[in-house]
Amino acid sequence: MTRLSVDYAKLMRGLRMPLVPADLGTALLDAVAERYEHRFPDCSLLQFVQSGATYLFDLASAVGADQEDRTVAAWTMTPATVAKRDASYQRGFPLPPDPDGTLVDRGHLIPHLSGGEFGPNIFRQRRDLNRGWSSQGKRFRALEREAATTPGTFYFGHLLYLYDDAYPTEIEAGLLRGETLHVDRFRNRYAR
């Protein structure tokens, strides 16, 4: 099994039961922020809510840091209904392939069917992962579908970076199943 960036099991043991989703969301973003600040000390992290999802965002430009502004993580509770997807918006802004020819999409950190919208929710994602065309992609899409088909599901995503750009190397995504936080890690980009 792939090693996760945060000890999610330990994080869960530290929470009060019965579990309050907002407490879990706060604990997750705090743990992710601590990890990120250690790796990128010149960051400027802020939290905000957009369309029901809570985001952790690095506004590095505010402090003159060398890395790009980028989303680090987000969590939400899947809503019962979501607005229709504005597919024309994304089609109007295609991304060029990676230098090695790998096709990429504008992926959603919080899936559209879990209430995710545009702006900080969009990141550069390998097409085979985003669309479920690879074995990793099938697992990734299964997590997204599980959250989307069960309103009230706690879902989160964590983008992991190796470089100073806004193209994550890996993604951790997870959801709450009863009192268990299920997390999986996916390769999104290969080393330059």
PDB file of N, CA, C and O in Angstrom, residues 98-177:
ATOM      1  N   ASP A  98       1.260  17.645 -21.562  1.00  0.00           N
ATOM      2  CA  ASP A  98       2.569  17.764 -20.925  1.00  0.00           C
ATOM      3  C   ASP A  98       3.649  17.636 -21.997  1.00  0.00           C
ATOM      4  O   ASP A  98       3.392  17.094 -23.082  1.00  0.00           O
ATOM      5  N   PRO A  99       4.880  18.076 -21.705  1.00  0.00           N
ATOM      6  CA  PRO A  99       5.972  17.942 -22.687  1.00  0.00           C
ATOM      7  C   PRO A  99       6.191  16.519 -23.186  1.00  0.00           C
ATOM      8  O   PRO A  99       6.614  16.316 -24.320  1.00  0.00           O
ATOM      9  N   ASP A 100       5.859  15.520 -22.346  1.00  0.00           N
ATOM     10  CA  ASP A 100       6.030  14.132 -22.778  1.00  0.00           C
ATOM     11  C   ASP A 100       4.828  13.617 -23.576  1.00  0.00           C
ATOM     12  O   ASP A 100       4.762  12.444 -23.937  1.00  0.00           O
ATOM     13  N   GLY A 101       3.836  14.486 -23.823  1.00  0.00           N
ATOM     14  CA  GLY A 101       2.653  14.102 -24.589  1.00  0.00           C
ATOM     15  C   GLY A 101       1.482  13.643 -23.748  1.00  0.00           C
ATOM     16  O   GLY A 101       0.406  13.363 -24.286  1.00  0.00           O
ATOM     17  N   THR A 102       1.643  13.551 -22.425  1.00  0.00           N
ATOM     18  CA  THR A 102       0.553  13.131 -21.543  1.00  0.00           C
ATOM     19  C   THR A 102      -0.591  14.134 -21.634  1.00  0.00           C
ATOM     20  O   THR A 102      -0.382  15.334 -21.469  1.00  0.00           O
ATOM     21  N   LEU A 103      -1.795  13.627 -21.902  1.00  0.00           N
ATOM     22  CA  LEU A 103      -2.968  14.487 -21.987  1.00  0.00           C
ATOM     23  C   LEU A 103      -3.446  14.838 -20.580  1.00  0.00           C
ATOM     24  O   LEU A 103      -3.429  13.993 -19.680  1.00  0.00           O
ATOM     25  N   VAL A 104      -3.867  16.084 -20.412  1.00  0.00           N
ATOM     26  CA  VAL A 104      -4.319  16.557 -19.106  1.00  0.00           C
ATOM     27  C   VAL A 104      -5.686  17.228 -19.229  1.00  0.00           C
ATOM     28  O   VAL A 104      -6.068  17.697 -20.289  1.00  0.00           O
ATOM     29  N   ASP A 105      -6.398  17.235 -18.111  1.00  0.00           N
ATOM     30  CA  ASP A 105      -7.710  17.880 -17.990  1.00  0.00           C
ATOM     31  C   ASP A 105      -7.649  18.939 -16.910  1.00  0.00           C
ATOM     32  O   ASP A 105      -6.704  18.986 -16.120  1.00  0.00           O
ATOM     33  N   ARG A 106      -8.702  19.702 -16.846  1.00  0.00           N
ATOM     34  CA  ARG A 106      -8.935  20.580 -15.700  1.00  0.00           C
ATOM     35  C   ARG A 106      -9.752  19.748 -14.706  1.00  0.00           C
ATOM     36  O   ARG A 106     -10.976  19.673 -14.804  1.00  0.00           O
ATOM     37  N   GLY A 107      -9.047  19.099 -13.790  1.00  0.00           N
ATOM     38  CA  GLY A 107      -9.705  18.237 -12.816  1.00  0.00           C
ATOM     39  C   GLY A 107     -10.361  19.042 -11.716  1.00  0.00           C
ATOM     40  O   GLY A 107     -10.003  20.194 -11.467  1.00  0.00           O
ATOM     41  N   HIS A 108     -11.323  18.441 -11.052  1.00  0.00           N
ATOM     42  CA  HIS A 108     -12.011  19.049  -9.910  1.00  0.00           C
ATOM     43  C   HIS A 108     -11.513  18.386  -8.631  1.00  0.00           C
ATOM     44  O   HIS A 108     -11.618  17.163  -8.496  1.00  0.00           O
ATOM     45  N   LEU A 109     -10.996  19.170  -7.693  1.00  0.00           N
ATOM     46  CA  LEU A 109     -10.579  18.618  -6.404  1.00  0.00           C
ATOM     47  C   LEU A 109     -11.793  18.067  -5.667  1.00  0.00           C
ATOM     48  O   LEU A 109     -11.780  16.951  -5.169  1.00  0.00           O
ATOM     49  N   ILE A 110     -12.854  18.860  -5.589  1.00  0.00           N
ATOM     50  CA  ILE A 110     -14.148  18.382  -5.105  1.00  0.00           C
ATOM     51  C   ILE A 110     -14.948  18.080  -6.366  1.00  0.00           C
ATOM     52  O   ILE A 110     -15.178  18.970  -7.185  1.00  0.00           O
ATOM     53  N   PRO A 111     -15.344  16.827  -6.575  1.00  0.00           N
ATOM     54  CA  PRO A 111     -16.048  16.472  -7.806  1.00  0.00           C
ATOM     55  C   PRO A 111     -17.289  17.343  -8.023  1.00  0.00           C
ATOM     56  O   PRO A 111     -17.949  17.736  -7.053  1.00  0.00           O
ATOM     57  N   HIS A 112     -17.588  17.605  -9.272  1.00  0.00           N
ATOM     58  CA  HIS A 112     -18.762  18.414  -9.587  1.00  0.00           C
ATOM     59  C   HIS A 112     -20.021  17.843  -8.929  1.00  0.00           C
ATOM     60  O   HIS A 112     -20.817  18.580  -8.348  1.00  0.00           O
ATOM     61  N   LEU A 113     -20.191  16.532  -8.991  1.00  0.00           N
ATOM     62  CA  LEU A 113     -21.391  15.918  -8.425  1.00  0.00           C
ATOM     63  C   LEU A 113     -21.398  15.910  -6.896  1.00  0.00           C
ATOM     64  O   LEU A 113     -22.387  15.525  -6.284  1.00  0.00           O
ATOM     65  N   SER A 114     -20.315  16.366  -6.285  1.00  0.00           N
ATOM     66  CA  SER A 114     -20.273  16.562  -4.833  1.00  0.00           C
ATOM     67  C   SER A 114     -20.315  18.049  -4.498  1.00  0.00           C
ATOM     68  O   SER A 114     -20.014  18.449  -3.383  1.00  0.00           O
ATOM     69  N   GLY A 115     -20.640  18.865  -5.495  1.00  0.00           N
ATOM     70  CA  GLY A 115     -20.806  20.298  -5.277  1.00  0.00           C
ATOM     71  C   GLY A 115     -19.618  21.146  -5.691  1.00  0.00           C
ATOM     72  O   GLY A 115     -19.639  22.361  -5.537  1.00  0.00           O
ATOM     73  N   GLY A 116     -18.554  20.544  -6.222  1.00  0.00           N
ATOM     74  CA  GLY A 116     -17.369  21.301  -6.618  1.00  0.00           C
ATOM     75  C   GLY A 116     -17.628  22.178  -7.829  1.00  0.00           C
ATOM     76  O   GLY A 116     -18.327  21.780  -8.753  1.00  0.00           O
ATOM     77  N   GLU A 117     -17.080  23.366  -7.798  1.00  0.00           N
ATOM     78  CA  GLU A 117     -17.248  24.306  -8.901  1.00  0.00           C
ATOM     79  C   GLU A 117     -15.896  24.607  -9.528  1.00  0.00           C
ATOM     80  O   GLU A 117     -15.024  23.763  -9.545  1.00  0.00           O
ATOM     81  N   PHE A 118     -15.710  25.836 -10.017  1.00  0.00           N
ATOM     82  CA  PHE A 118     -14.478  26.213 -10.696  1.00  0.00           C
ATOM     83  C   PHE A 118     -13.553  26.970  -9.755  1.00  0.00           C
ATOM     84  O   PHE A 118     -13.617  26.811  -8.553  1.00  0.00           O
ATOM     85  N   GLY A 119     -12.674  27.807 -10.296  1.00  0.00           N
ATOM     86  CA  GLY A 119     -11.746  28.604  -9.498  1.00  0.00           C
ATOM     87  C   GLY A 119     -10.756  27.726  -8.760  1.00  0.00           C
ATOM     88  O   GLY A 119     -10.068  26.902  -9.374  1.00  0.00           O
ATOM     89  N   PRO A 120     -10.699  27.847  -7.438  1.00  0.00           N
ATOM     90  CA  PRO A 120      -9.697  27.103  -6.662  1.00  0.00           C
ATOM     91  C   PRO A 120      -9.916  25.598  -6.678  1.00  0.00           C
ATOM     92  O   PRO A 120      -9.054  24.845  -6.262  1.00  0.00           O
ATOM     93  N   ASN A 121     -11.050  25.166  -7.164  1.00  0.00           N
ATOM     94  CA  ASN A 121     -11.364  23.746  -7.210  1.00  0.00           C
ATOM     95  C   ASN A 121     -10.727  23.050  -8.414  1.00  0.00           C
ATOM     96  O   ASN A 121     -10.658  21.835  -8.466  1.00  0.00           O
ATOM     97  N   ILE A 122     -10.243  23.813  -9.382  1.00  0.00           N
ATOM     98  CA  ILE A 122      -9.706  23.257 -10.629  1.00  0.00           C
ATOM     99  C   ILE A 122      -8.181  23.149 -10.547  1.00  0.00           C
ATOM    100  O   ILE A 122      -7.513  24.066 -10.084  1.00  0.00           O
ATOM    101  N   PHE A 123      -7.658  22.021 -11.014  1.00  0.00           N
ATOM    102  CA  PHE A 123      -6.205  21.832 -11.057  1.00  0.00           C
ATOM    103  C   PHE A 123      -5.853  20.978 -12.273  1.00  0.00           C
ATOM    104  O   PHE A 123      -6.706  20.336 -12.875  1.00  0.00           O
ATOM    105  N   ARG A 124      -4.577  20.980 -12.624  1.00  0.00           N
ATOM    106  CA  ARG A 124      -4.082  20.209 -13.766  1.00  0.00           C
ATOM    107  C   ARG A 124      -4.023  18.739 -13.352  1.00  0.00           C
ATOM    108  O   ARG A 124      -3.314  18.373 -12.410  1.00  0.00           O
ATOM    109  N   GLN A 125      -4.780  17.892 -14.076  1.00  0.00           N
ATOM    110  CA  GLN A 125      -4.893  16.486 -13.713  1.00  0.00           C
ATOM    111  C   GLN A 125      -4.710  15.608 -14.957  1.00  0.00           C
ATOM    112  O   GLN A 125      -5.264  15.906 -16.018  1.00  0.00           O
ATOM    113  N   ARG A 126      -3.958  14.552 -14.786  1.00  0.00           N
ATOM    114  CA  ARG A 126      -3.773  13.580 -15.880  1.00  0.00           C
ATOM    115  C   ARG A 126      -5.143  13.093 -16.359  1.00  0.00           C
ATOM    116  O   ARG A 126      -5.989  12.726 -15.547  1.00  0.00           O
ATOM    117  N   ARG A 127      -5.332  13.086 -17.652  1.00  0.00           N
ATOM    118  CA  ARG A 127      -6.623  12.701 -18.227  1.00  0.00           C
ATOM    119  C   ARG A 127      -6.987  11.251 -17.889  1.00  0.00           C
ATOM    120  O   ARG A 127      -8.138  10.958 -17.558  1.00  0.00           O
ATOM    121  N   ASP A 128      -6.027  10.343 -17.936  1.00  0.00           N
ATOM    122  CA  ASP A 128      -6.352   8.940 -17.657  1.00  0.00           C
ATOM    123  C   ASP A 128      -6.784   8.737 -16.204  1.00  0.00           C
ATOM    124  O   ASP A 128      -7.614   7.874 -15.910  1.00  0.00           O
ATOM    125  N   LEU A 129      -6.273   9.562 -15.290  1.00  0.00           N
ATOM    126  CA  LEU A 129      -6.683   9.507 -13.889  1.00  0.00           C
ATOM    127  C   LEU A 129      -8.059  10.147 -13.722  1.00  0.00           C
ATOM    128  O   LEU A 129      -8.974   9.569 -13.130  1.00  0.00           O
ATOM    129  N   ASN A 130      -8.221  11.339 -14.269  1.00  0.00           N
ATOM    130  CA  ASN A 130      -9.463  12.087 -14.132  1.00  0.00           C
ATOM    131  C   ASN A 130     -10.660  11.347 -14.730  1.00  0.00           C
ATOM    132  O   ASN A 130     -11.744  11.363 -14.160  1.00  0.00           O
ATOM    133  N   ARG A 131     -10.465  10.707 -15.849  1.00  0.00           N
ATOM    134  CA  ARG A 131     -11.583  10.081 -16.550  1.00  0.00           C
ATOM    135  C   ARG A 131     -11.745   8.592 -16.248  1.00  0.00           C
ATOM    136  O   ARG A 131     -12.623   7.933 -16.785  1.00  0.00           O
ATOM    137  N   GLY A 132     -10.879   8.051 -15.393  1.00  0.00           N
ATOM    138  CA  GLY A 132     -11.008   6.655 -14.999  1.00  0.00           C
ATOM    139  C   GLY A 132     -10.537   5.666 -16.049  1.00  0.00           C
ATOM    140  O   GLY A 132     -10.979   4.526 -16.076  1.00  0.00           O
ATOM    141  N   TRP A 133      -9.611   6.079 -16.887  1.00  0.00           N
ATOM    142  CA  TRP A 133      -9.133   5.221 -17.966  1.00  0.00           C
ATOM    143  C   TRP A 133      -8.004   4.285 -17.526  1.00  0.00           C
ATOM    144  O   TRP A 133      -7.737   3.297 -18.195  1.00  0.00           O
ATOM    145  N   SER A 134      -7.320   4.593 -16.444  1.00  0.00           N
ATOM    146  CA  SER A 134      -6.223   3.754 -15.947  1.00  0.00           C
ATOM    147  C   SER A 134      -6.705   2.992 -14.716  1.00  0.00           C
ATOM    148  O   SER A 134      -7.787   3.257 -14.190  1.00  0.00           O
ATOM    149  N   SER A 135      -5.883   2.050 -14.224  1.00  0.00           N
ATOM    150  CA  SER A 135      -6.289   1.318 -13.015  1.00  0.00           C
ATOM    151  C   SER A 135      -6.410   2.281 -11.829  1.00  0.00           C
ATOM    152  O   SER A 135      -7.346   2.174 -11.036  1.00  0.00           O
ATOM    153  N   GLN A 136      -5.471   3.234 -11.715  1.00  0.00           N
ATOM    154  CA  GLN A 136      -5.587   4.248 -10.658  1.00  0.00           C
ATOM    155  C   GLN A 136      -6.834   5.093 -10.879  1.00  0.00           C
ATOM    156  O   GLN A 136      -7.533   5.451  -9.932  1.00  0.00           O
ATOM    157  N   GLY A 137      -7.081   5.442 -12.136  1.00  0.00           N
ATOM    158  CA  GLY A 137      -8.242   6.257 -12.477  1.00  0.00           C
ATOM    159  C   GLY A 137      -9.552   5.586 -12.095  1.00  0.00           C
ATOM    160  O   GLY A 137     -10.493   6.247 -11.642  1.00  0.00           O
ATOM    161  N   LYS A 138      -9.625   4.280 -12.258  1.00  0.00           N
ATOM    162  CA  LYS A 138     -10.832   3.550 -11.882  1.00  0.00           C
ATOM    163  C   LYS A 138     -11.078   3.672 -10.374  1.00  0.00           C
ATOM    164  O   LYS A 138     -12.208   3.881  -9.933  1.00  0.00           O
ATOM    165  N   ARG A 139     -10.011   3.550  -9.576  1.00  0.00           N
ATOM    166  CA  ARG A 139     -10.143   3.703  -8.113  1.00  0.00           C
ATOM    167  C   ARG A 139     -10.536   5.137  -7.749  1.00  0.00           C
ATOM    168  O   ARG A 139     -11.378   5.361  -6.879  1.00  0.00           O
ATOM    169  N   PHE A 140      -9.905   6.094  -8.425  1.00  0.00           N
ATOM    170  CA  PHE A 140     -10.180   7.512  -8.173  1.00  0.00           C
ATOM    171  C   PHE A 140     -11.650   7.830  -8.468  1.00  0.00           C
ATOM    172  O   PHE A 140     -12.346   8.425  -7.652  1.00  0.00           O
ATOM    173  N   ARG A 141     -12.118   7.405  -9.630  1.00  0.00           N
ATOM    174  CA  ARG A 141     -13.505   7.674 -10.023  1.00  0.00           C
ATOM    175  C   ARG A 141     -14.491   6.944  -9.101  1.00  0.00           C
ATOM    176  O   ARG A 141     -15.577   7.456  -8.820  1.00  0.00           O
ATOM    177  N   ALA A 142     -14.134   5.765  -8.631  1.00  0.00           N
ATOM    178  CA  ALA A 142     -15.014   5.027  -7.720  1.00  0.00           C
ATOM    179  C   ALA A 142     -15.231   5.811  -6.426  1.00  0.00           C
ATOM    180  O   ALA A 142     -16.355   5.868  -5.906  1.00  0.00           O
ATOM    181  N   LEU A 143     -14.168   6.419  -5.893  1.00  0.00           N
ATOM    182  CA  LEU A 143     -14.314   7.259  -4.693  1.00  0.00           C
ATOM    183  C   LEU A 143     -15.238   8.438  -4.975  1.00  0.00           C
ATOM    184  O   LEU A 143     -16.125   8.755  -4.168  1.00  0.00           O
ATOM    185  N   GLU A 144     -15.021   9.102  -6.108  1.00  0.00           N
ATOM    186  CA  GLU A 144     -15.861  10.248  -6.461  1.00  0.00           C
ATOM    187  C   GLU A 144     -17.328   9.831  -6.594  1.00  0.00           C
ATOM    188  O   GLU A 144     -18.213  10.515  -6.071  1.00  0.00           O
ATOM    189  N   ARG A 145     -17.578   8.729  -7.277  1.00  0.00           N
ATOM    190  CA  ARG A 145     -18.960   8.254  -7.479  1.00  0.00           C
ATOM    191  C   ARG A 145     -19.612   7.888  -6.146  1.00  0.00           C
ATOM    192  O   ARG A 145     -20.783   8.178  -5.919  1.00  0.00           O
ATOM    193  N   GLU A 146     -18.851   7.225  -5.278  1.00  0.00           N
ATOM    194  CA  GLU A 146     -19.405   6.840  -3.980  1.00  0.00           C
ATOM    195  C   GLU A 146     -19.870   8.062  -3.202  1.00  0.00           C
ATOM    196  O   GLU A 146     -20.964   8.076  -2.636  1.00  0.00           O
ATOM    197  N   ALA A 147     -19.052   9.093  -3.182  1.00  0.00           N
ATOM    198  CA  ALA A 147     -19.430  10.316  -2.469  1.00  0.00           C
ATOM    199  C   ALA A 147     -20.627  10.992  -3.133  1.00  0.00           C
ATOM    200  O   ALA A 147     -21.556  11.435  -2.460  1.00  0.00           O
ATOM    201  N   ALA A 148     -20.614  11.069  -4.449  1.00  0.00           N
ATOM    202  CA  ALA A 148     -21.662  11.783  -5.182  1.00  0.00           C
ATOM    203  C   ALA A 148     -23.023  11.099  -5.074  1.00  0.00           C
ATOM    204  O   ALA A 148     -24.053  11.778  -5.085  1.00  0.00           O
ATOM    205  N   THR A 149     -23.037   9.782  -4.974  1.00  0.00           N
ATOM    206  CA  THR A 149     -24.315   9.066  -4.934  1.00  0.00           C
ATOM    207  C   THR A 149     -24.892   8.950  -3.533  1.00  0.00           C
ATOM    208  O   THR A 149     -25.996   8.430  -3.371  1.00  0.00           O
ATOM    209  N   THR A 150     -24.166   9.435  -2.534  1.00  0.00           N
ATOM    210  CA  THR A 150     -24.646   9.366  -1.153  1.00  0.00           C
ATOM    211  C   THR A 150     -24.616  10.765  -0.535  1.00  0.00           C
ATOM    212  O   THR A 150     -23.620  11.169   0.066  1.00  0.00           O
ATOM    213  N   PRO A 151     -25.707  11.542  -0.709  1.00  0.00           N
ATOM    214  CA  PRO A 151     -25.738  12.882  -0.112  1.00  0.00           C
ATOM    215  C   PRO A 151     -25.416  12.823   1.376  1.00  0.00           C
ATOM    216  O   PRO A 151     -25.788  11.884   2.074  1.00  0.00           O
ATOM    217  N   GLY A 152     -24.673  13.834   1.829  1.00  0.00           N
ATOM    218  CA  GLY A 152     -24.262  13.898   3.226  1.00  0.00           C
ATOM    219  C   GLY A 152     -22.934  13.224   3.494  1.00  0.00           C
ATOM    220  O   GLY A 152     -22.464  13.202   4.626  1.00  0.00           O
ATOM    221  N   THR A 153     -22.291  12.682   2.449  1.00  0.00           N
ATOM    222  CA  THR A 153     -20.992  12.034   2.614  1.00  0.00           C
ATOM    223  C   THR A 153     -19.896  13.077   2.778  1.00  0.00           C
ATOM    224  O   THR A 153     -19.833  14.045   2.028  1.00  0.00           O
ATOM    225  N   PHE A 154     -19.027  12.867   3.754  1.00  0.00           N
ATOM    226  CA  PHE A 154     -17.843  13.715   3.935  1.00  0.00           C
ATOM    227  C   PHE A 154     -16.814  13.287   2.896  1.00  0.00           C
ATOM    228  O   PHE A 154     -16.442  12.116   2.832  1.00  0.00           O
ATOM    229  N   TYR A 155     -16.340  14.238   2.072  1.00  0.00           N
ATOM    230  CA  TYR A 155     -15.358  13.963   1.025  1.00  0.00           C
ATOM    231  C   TYR A 155     -14.263  15.019   1.099  1.00  0.00           C
ATOM    232  O   TYR A 155     -14.551  16.185   1.369  1.00  0.00           O
ATOM    233  N   PHE A 156     -13.025  14.605   0.849  1.00  0.00           N
ATOM    234  CA  PHE A 156     -11.944  15.582   0.822  1.00  0.00           C
ATOM    235  C   PHE A 156     -10.904  15.209  -0.221  1.00  0.00           C
ATOM    236  O   PHE A 156     -10.810  14.062  -0.663  1.00  0.00           O
ATOM    237  N   GLY A 157     -10.132  16.224  -0.619  1.00  0.00           N
ATOM    238  CA  GLY A 157      -9.025  16.020  -1.540  1.00  0.00           C
ATOM    239  C   GLY A 157      -7.821  16.809  -1.056  1.00  0.00           C
ATOM    240  O   GLY A 157      -7.960  17.881  -0.458  1.00  0.00           O
ATOM    241  N   HIS A 158      -6.647  16.255  -1.295  1.00  0.00           N
ATOM    242  CA  HIS A 158      -5.382  16.872  -0.865  1.00  0.00           C
ATOM    243  C   HIS A 158      -4.410  16.775  -2.033  1.00  0.00           C
ATOM    244  O   HIS A 158      -4.120  15.673  -2.502  1.00  0.00           O
ATOM    245  N   LEU A 159      -3.941  17.916  -2.515  1.00  0.00           N
ATOM    246  CA  LEU A 159      -2.998  17.958  -3.623  1.00  0.00           C
ATOM    247  C   LEU A 159      -1.582  18.044  -3.067  1.00  0.00           C
ATOM    248  O   LEU A 159      -1.286  18.913  -2.244  1.00  0.00           O
ATOM    249  N   LEU A 160      -0.711  17.154  -3.521  1.00  0.00           N
ATOM    250  CA  LEU A 160       0.668  17.112  -3.038  1.00  0.00           C
ATOM    251  C   LEU A 160       1.600  17.608  -4.137  1.00  0.00           C
ATOM    252  O   LEU A 160       1.494  17.173  -5.291  1.00  0.00           O
ATOM    253  N   TYR A 161       2.505  18.495  -3.746  1.00  0.00           N
ATOM    254  CA  TYR A 161       3.405  19.138  -4.693  1.00  0.00           C
ATOM    255  C   TYR A 161       4.860  18.799  -4.388  1.00  0.00           C
ATOM    256  O   TYR A 161       5.247  18.749  -3.223  1.00  0.00           O
ATOM    257  N   LEU A 162       5.648  18.630  -5.435  1.00  0.00           N
ATOM    258  CA  LEU A 162       7.101  18.501  -5.300  1.00  0.00           C
ATOM    259  C   LEU A 162       7.803  19.774  -5.757  1.00  0.00           C
ATOM    260  O   LEU A 162       8.903  20.066  -5.328  1.00  0.00           O
ATOM    261  N   TYR A 163       7.157  20.490  -6.646  1.00  0.00           N
ATOM    262  CA  TYR A 163       7.786  21.653  -7.281  1.00  0.00           C
ATOM    263  C   TYR A 163       7.045  22.931  -6.889  1.00  0.00           C
ATOM    264  O   TYR A 163       6.047  22.892  -6.183  1.00  0.00           O
ATOM    265  N   ASP A 164       7.542  24.050  -7.377  1.00  0.00           N
ATOM    266  CA  ASP A 164       6.961  25.344  -7.032  1.00  0.00           C
ATOM    267  C   ASP A 164       5.803  25.754  -7.935  1.00  0.00           C
ATOM    268  O   ASP A 164       5.243  26.828  -7.760  1.00  0.00           O
ATOM    269  N   ASP A 165       5.435  24.908  -8.897  1.00  0.00           N
ATOM    270  CA  ASP A 165       4.321  25.249  -9.773  1.00  0.00           C
ATOM    271  C   ASP A 165       3.013  24.698  -9.202  1.00  0.00           C
ATOM    272  O   ASP A 165       2.995  24.046  -8.167  1.00  0.00           O
ATOM    273  N   ALA A 166       1.913  24.973  -9.900  1.00  0.00           N
ATOM    274  CA  ALA A 166       0.590  24.571  -9.424  1.00  0.00           C
ATOM    275  C   ALA A 166       0.125  23.257 -10.047  1.00  0.00           C
ATOM    276  O   ALA A 166      -1.064  23.025 -10.201  1.00  0.00           O
ATOM    277  N   TYR A 167       1.059  22.381 -10.386  1.00  0.00           N
ATOM    278  CA  TYR A 167       0.747  21.087 -10.996  1.00  0.00           C
ATOM    279  C   TYR A 167       1.083  20.006  -9.976  1.00  0.00           C
ATOM    280  O   TYR A 167       2.244  19.644  -9.795  1.00  0.00           O
ATOM    281  N   PRO A 168       0.071  19.463  -9.262  1.00  0.00           N
ATOM    282  CA  PRO A 168       0.349  18.481  -8.206  1.00  0.00           C
ATOM    283  C   PRO A 168       0.931  17.179  -8.746  1.00  0.00           C
ATOM    284  O   PRO A 168       0.549  16.703  -9.801  1.00  0.00           O
ATOM    285  N   THR A 169       1.859  16.645  -7.986  1.00  0.00           N
ATOM    286  CA  THR A 169       2.481  15.374  -8.334  1.00  0.00           C
ATOM    287  C   THR A 169       1.588  14.206  -7.950  1.00  0.00           C
ATOM    288  O   THR A 169       1.520  13.208  -8.658  1.00  0.00           O
ATOM    289  N   GLU A 170       0.910  14.334  -6.822  1.00  0.00           N
ATOM    290  CA  GLU A 170       0.018  13.281  -6.346  1.00  0.00           C
ATOM    291  C   GLU A 170      -1.231  13.900  -5.749  1.00  0.00           C
ATOM    292  O   GLU A 170      -1.256  15.081  -5.415  1.00  0.00           O
ATOM    293  N   ILE A 171      -2.239  13.060  -5.623  1.00  0.00           N
ATOM    294  CA  ILE A 171      -3.517  13.471  -5.046  1.00  0.00           C
ATOM    295  C   ILE A 171      -3.895  12.434  -4.006  1.00  0.00           C
ATOM    296  O   ILE A 171      -3.800  11.234  -4.258  1.00  0.00           O
ATOM    297  N   GLU A 172      -4.323  12.902  -2.852  1.00  0.00           N
ATOM    298  CA  GLU A 172      -4.957  12.020  -1.880  1.00  0.00           C
ATOM    299  C   GLU A 172      -6.427  12.421  -1.843  1.00  0.00           C
ATOM    300  O   GLU A 172      -6.750  13.602  -1.773  1.00  0.00           O
ATOM    301  N   ALA A 173      -7.282  11.436  -1.934  1.00  0.00           N
ATOM    302  CA  ALA A 173      -8.721  11.677  -1.874  1.00  0.00           C
ATOM    303  C   ALA A 173      -9.308  10.688  -0.893  1.00  0.00           C
ATOM    304  O   ALA A 173      -8.811   9.561  -0.751  1.00  0.00           O
ATOM    305  N   GLY A 174     -10.350  11.121  -0.208  1.00  0.00           N
ATOM    306  CA  GLY A 174     -10.941  10.224   0.762  1.00  0.00           C
ATOM    307  C   GLY A 174     -12.357  10.590   1.124  1.00  0.00           C
ATOM    308  O   GLY A 174     -12.836  11.678   0.790  1.00  0.00           O
ATOM    309  N   LEU A 175     -12.996   9.660   1.805  1.00  0.00           N
ATOM    310  CA  LEU A 175     -14.354   9.890   2.274  1.00  0.00           C
ATOM    311  C   LEU A 175     -14.572   9.131   3.568  1.00  0.00           C
ATOM    312  O   LEU A 175     -13.810   8.232   3.919  1.00  0.00           O
ATOM    313  N   LEU A 176     -15.592   9.546   4.256  1.00  0.00           N
ATOM    314  CA  LEU A 176     -15.929   8.949   5.544  1.00  0.00           C
ATOM    315  C   LEU A 176     -16.966   7.858   5.314  1.00  0.00           C
ATOM    316  O   LEU A 176     -18.012   8.099   4.705  1.00  0.00           O
ATOM    317  N   ARG A 177     -16.643   6.650   5.783  1.00  0.00           N
ATOM    318  CA  ARG A 177     -17.574   5.522   5.741  1.00  0.00           C
ATOM    319  C   ARG A 177     -17.878   5.162   7.188  1.00  0.00           C
ATOM    320  O   ARG A 177     -17.044   4.530   7.848  1.00  0.00           O
TER     321      ARG A 177
END
